[in-house]
Amino acid sequence: MRGAAAAGYSLIEVMVVVAIVGVLGTLGSRLMRSIDEGEMQAKARSAANQQNEALMRLIDRDLRFRSNNTSYLLAPQGLGITVTRRQSLDLSDLDAADQSYQVGFISRCMPRPPRLNTFQGLKTQLQSPRLASAGACLKRLNCNNGQMPEVQINLAGAGQIPPYPNRTYPAQVGAADSIGDRALGQAVCFEATAEQIHISIDTIYPSGREFYQVISHEKSIPLTVKDFQILPH
């Protein structure tokens, strides 16, 4: 009997082992959750970067194909621009090559989707030390805590208008889409001089379930160069 007892485990030893297994399980679960959140945030940053680049390409294209050096109008505070742009060249109708249309890129505040209610308000976050040096265009737009920024594309005219993949940026999130790995809001601002137009785009993406991060792109388009004569789609 004494040998059998010695070969077994005491209650204290079993409790110690159970406690160690529990701690290791908790640490492992936290580590896996941290890894998953890191991967999700990396995907969200990549998606936000792609949204920035896509919108910048459209604006760059339209400003370079404007009908003349003064064919644009800035919105108040530079929170948008309307460009009079030549249409794309139709090889079957060369007489229409100089026709134009108008395209507007306008930053606006829209009601925050209920799915983002777990996040702190945007205005509060932009005023925090964490984002003190980020989102200058977002701060100029100044959406309140119940809103999110959006860039709307408005078209006026008909004919050989080149494609615009989306009319709002970032692309709207569907009811069944994940919100953890994509851009959530976007704003564009403009400043013009006699020589150039400076464009800045801020895009919001999620960091966890409560905070936002901001990624920005900037570019200057010269106004003194001659416009292209043959216009691709």
Coordinates of C-alpha atoms in Angstrom, one line a residue:
M1 CA 0.0 0.0 0.0
R2 CA 2.8 2.4 0.9
G3 CA 4.6 1.7 -2.4
A4 CA 1.4 2.3 -4.4
A5 CA 0.8 5.6 -2.7
A6 CA 4.3 6.7 -3.4
A7 CA 3.9 5.9 -7.1
G8 CA 0.8 8.1 -7.4
Y9 CA 0.2 11.8 -7.2
S10 CA -1.0 13.9 -4.3
L11 CA -4.0 16.2 -4.6
I12 CA -1.7 19.2 -4.4
E13 CA 0.4 18.0 -7.2
V14 CA -2.6 17.4 -9.4
M15 CA -3.9 20.9 -8.6
V16 CA -0.6 22.5 -9.5
V17 CA -0.5 20.7 -12.8
V18 CA -4.1 21.8 -13.6
A19 CA -3.3 25.4 -12.7
I20 CA -0.2 25.3 -14.9
V21 CA -2.2 23.9 -17.8
G22 CA -4.8 26.5 -17.3
V23 CA -2.3 29.4 -17.3
L24 CA -0.6 28.0 -20.5
G25 CA -4.0 27.6 -22.2
T26 CA -4.8 31.2 -21.3
L27 CA -1.5 32.5 -22.6
G28 CA -1.8 30.5 -25.7
S29 CA -5.3 31.8 -26.4
R30 CA -4.1 35.4 -25.9
L31 CA -1.1 34.8 -28.1
M32 CA -3.3 33.4 -30.9
R33 CA -5.8 36.2 -30.5
S34 CA -3.0 38.8 -30.7
I35 CA -1.6 37.1 -33.8
D36 CA -5.0 37.1 -35.4
E37 CA -5.6 40.7 -34.6
G38 CA -2.2 41.6 -36.0
E39 CA -2.9 39.9 -39.3
M40 CA -6.3 41.5 -39.5
Q41 CA -4.8 45.0 -38.9
A42 CA -2.2 44.3 -41.6
K43 CA -5.0 43.4 -44.0
A44 CA -6.9 46.5 -43.1
R45 CA -3.9 48.7 -43.6
S46 CA -3.2 47.1 -47.0
A47 CA -6.9 47.7 -48.0
A48 CA -6.8 51.3 -46.9
N49 CA -3.6 51.8 -48.8
Q50 CA -5.2 50.3 -51.9
Q51 CA -8.2 52.6 -51.5
N52 CA -5.9 55.6 -51.2
E53 CA -4.0 54.7 -54.4
A54 CA -7.2 54.0 -56.4
L55 CA -8.8 57.3 -55.5
M56 CA -5.5 59.2 -56.1
R57 CA -5.2 57.6 -59.6
L58 CA -8.6 58.8 -60.6
I59 CA -8.0 62.4 -59.4
D60 CA -4.6 62.5 -61.0
R61 CA -6.0 61.2 -64.3
D62 CA -8.9 63.7 -64.4
L63 CA -6.7 66.7 -63.5
R64 CA -4.2 65.9 -66.2
F65 CA -7.0 65.6 -68.8
R66 CA -8.8 68.8 -67.8
S67 CA -9.9 70.9 -70.7
N68 CA -7.7 73.8 -69.9
N69 CA -5.5 75.2 -67.1
T70 CA -8.4 76.9 -65.2
S71 CA -11.1 74.3 -65.6
Y72 CA -11.5 73.3 -62.0
L73 CA -13.4 74.7 -59.0
L74 CA -12.4 74.1 -55.3
A75 CA -15.1 73.4 -52.7
P76 CA -15.1 75.5 -49.5
Q77 CA -12.1 74.7 -47.3
G78 CA -10.6 72.7 -50.2
L79 CA -12.8 69.7 -49.2
G80 CA -13.5 68.8 -52.8
I81 CA -12.9 69.7 -56.4
T82 CA -15.0 69.8 -59.6
V83 CA -13.0 69.3 -62.8
T84 CA -14.1 70.1 -66.4
R85 CA -12.5 67.2 -68.2
R86 CA -12.2 66.3 -71.8
Q87 CA -13.9 63.0 -72.8
S88 CA -12.0 60.0 -73.8
L89 CA -11.1 59.8 -77.5
D90 CA -13.6 57.9 -79.6
L91 CA -11.8 56.8 -82.8
S92 CA -15.1 56.3 -84.6
D93 CA -16.1 59.9 -83.9
L94 CA -13.1 62.2 -84.0
D95 CA -15.3 65.4 -84.2
A96 CA -16.4 64.7 -80.6
A97 CA -12.9 64.4 -79.2
D98 CA -13.0 67.9 -77.6
Q99 CA -16.3 67.4 -75.8
S100 CA -16.1 67.6 -72.0
Y101 CA -17.9 66.6 -68.9
Q102 CA -17.7 67.5 -65.2
V103 CA -16.5 65.2 -62.4
G104 CA -16.5 66.2 -58.7
F105 CA -14.7 64.6 -55.8
I106 CA -16.4 65.8 -52.7
S107 CA -15.6 64.9 -49.0
R108 CA -18.6 64.6 -46.8
C109 CA -19.7 63.3 -43.4
M110 CA -22.2 60.4 -43.4
P111 CA -24.0 58.7 -40.5
R112 CA -21.8 56.1 -38.8
P113 CA -23.0 52.6 -39.6
P114 CA -24.4 50.8 -36.5
R115 CA -21.8 48.1 -37.0
L116 CA -19.1 50.6 -35.9
N117 CA -20.7 51.4 -32.6
T118 CA -18.1 49.5 -30.8
F119 CA -15.5 52.1 -31.9
Q120 CA -14.8 55.3 -30.0
G121 CA -16.1 58.4 -31.9
L122 CA -13.9 59.6 -34.8
K123 CA -13.7 63.2 -33.6
T124 CA -12.7 62.2 -30.1
Q125 CA -10.0 59.9 -31.5
L126 CA -8.6 62.5 -33.9
Q127 CA -8.2 64.9 -30.9
S128 CA -6.3 62.3 -28.9
P129 CA -2.5 62.4 -28.5
R130 CA -2.3 59.1 -30.4
L131 CA -3.5 60.7 -33.6
A132 CA -2.2 64.2 -32.9
S133 CA 0.0 64.3 -36.0
A134 CA -2.3 62.3 -38.3
G135 CA -5.3 62.9 -40.4
A136 CA -5.0 66.6 -41.3
C137 CA -7.7 66.3 -44.0
L138 CA -10.0 64.4 -41.7
K139 CA -9.6 67.1 -39.1
R140 CA -10.4 69.8 -41.7
L141 CA -13.6 67.8 -42.6
N142 CA -14.4 67.6 -38.9
C143 CA -17.0 64.8 -38.8
N144 CA -18.6 64.4 -35.4
N145 CA -18.6 61.2 -33.3
G146 CA -21.7 59.9 -34.9
Q147 CA -20.4 60.2 -38.5
M148 CA -17.8 58.8 -40.8
P149 CA -16.1 60.5 -43.8
E150 CA -16.7 59.5 -47.4
V151 CA -15.6 60.8 -50.8
Q152 CA -18.4 61.0 -53.3
I153 CA -17.8 61.1 -57.1
N154 CA -20.4 63.2 -59.0
L155 CA -20.6 63.1 -62.8
A156 CA -22.4 65.5 -65.1
G157 CA -22.5 65.0 -68.9
A158 CA -22.8 62.2 -71.4
G159 CA -20.7 60.6 -74.1
Q160 CA -17.3 58.9 -73.9
I161 CA -16.9 59.2 -70.2
P162 CA -14.1 57.0 -68.8
P163 CA -14.9 54.4 -66.2
Y164 CA -15.2 55.2 -62.5
P165 CA -15.2 51.9 -60.6
N166 CA -16.9 53.3 -57.5
R167 CA -19.0 56.4 -56.9
T168 CA -18.0 56.4 -53.2
Y169 CA -14.7 55.9 -51.5
P170 CA -14.0 53.8 -49.7
A171 CA -16.2 51.1 -51.2
Q172 CA -19.3 50.7 -49.1
V173 CA -19.3 47.7 -46.7
G174 CA -22.1 45.2 -47.2
A175 CA -24.2 43.9 -44.3
A176 CA -22.4 40.5 -44.4
D177 CA -18.9 41.9 -44.9
S178 CA -16.2 41.9 -42.3
I179 CA -15.3 45.4 -41.0
G180 CA -12.0 44.3 -39.4
D181 CA -9.9 44.1 -42.5
R182 CA -10.9 47.0 -44.7
A183 CA -11.0 50.8 -45.1
L184 CA -13.8 52.4 -43.1
G185 CA -13.7 56.0 -44.1
Q186 CA -12.0 58.4 -46.5
A187 CA -11.5 62.2 -47.0
V188 CA -9.7 64.2 -49.7
C189 CA -8.5 67.8 -49.6
F190 CA -7.1 70.2 -52.2
E191 CA -4.9 73.3 -52.2
A192 CA -4.2 75.2 -55.3
T193 CA -1.6 77.7 -56.5
A194 CA -0.9 79.1 -59.9
E195 CA 1.6 76.3 -60.5
Q196 CA 0.0 73.2 -59.0
I197 CA -2.8 71.5 -57.1
H198 CA -1.8 69.6 -54.0
I199 CA -3.9 66.6 -53.1
S200 CA -4.1 64.9 -49.7
I201 CA -6.1 61.7 -48.9
D202 CA -6.7 60.3 -45.5
T203 CA -8.2 56.8 -45.0
I204 CA -9.4 55.3 -41.8
Y205 CA -8.9 51.6 -41.0
P206 CA -9.6 49.6 -37.8
S207 CA -7.1 48.8 -35.1
G208 CA -8.8 46.2 -33.0
R209 CA -12.5 46.6 -32.1
E210 CA -12.3 50.1 -30.6
F211 CA -9.7 52.3 -32.3
Y212 CA -9.0 53.7 -35.7
Q213 CA -5.7 54.2 -37.5
V214 CA -5.1 56.7 -40.4
I215 CA -3.0 56.3 -43.5
S216 CA -2.3 59.2 -45.8
H217 CA -1.2 59.9 -49.3
E218 CA -0.1 63.2 -50.9
K219 CA 0.6 64.3 -54.4
S220 CA 1.0 67.5 -56.4
I221 CA -0.2 67.9 -60.0
P222 CA 1.5 70.7 -62.0
L223 CA -0.8 73.1 -63.8
T224 CA 1.8 74.6 -66.2
V225 CA 2.3 71.5 -68.4
K226 CA 0.3 71.1 -71.6
D227 CA -2.7 68.8 -71.4
F228 CA -2.6 65.5 -73.3
Q229 CA -4.2 65.6 -76.7
I230 CA -5.1 61.9 -77.1
L231 CA -7.0 60.6 -74.2
P232 CA -7.1 57.0 -73.1
H233 CA -10.0 55.4 -71.2

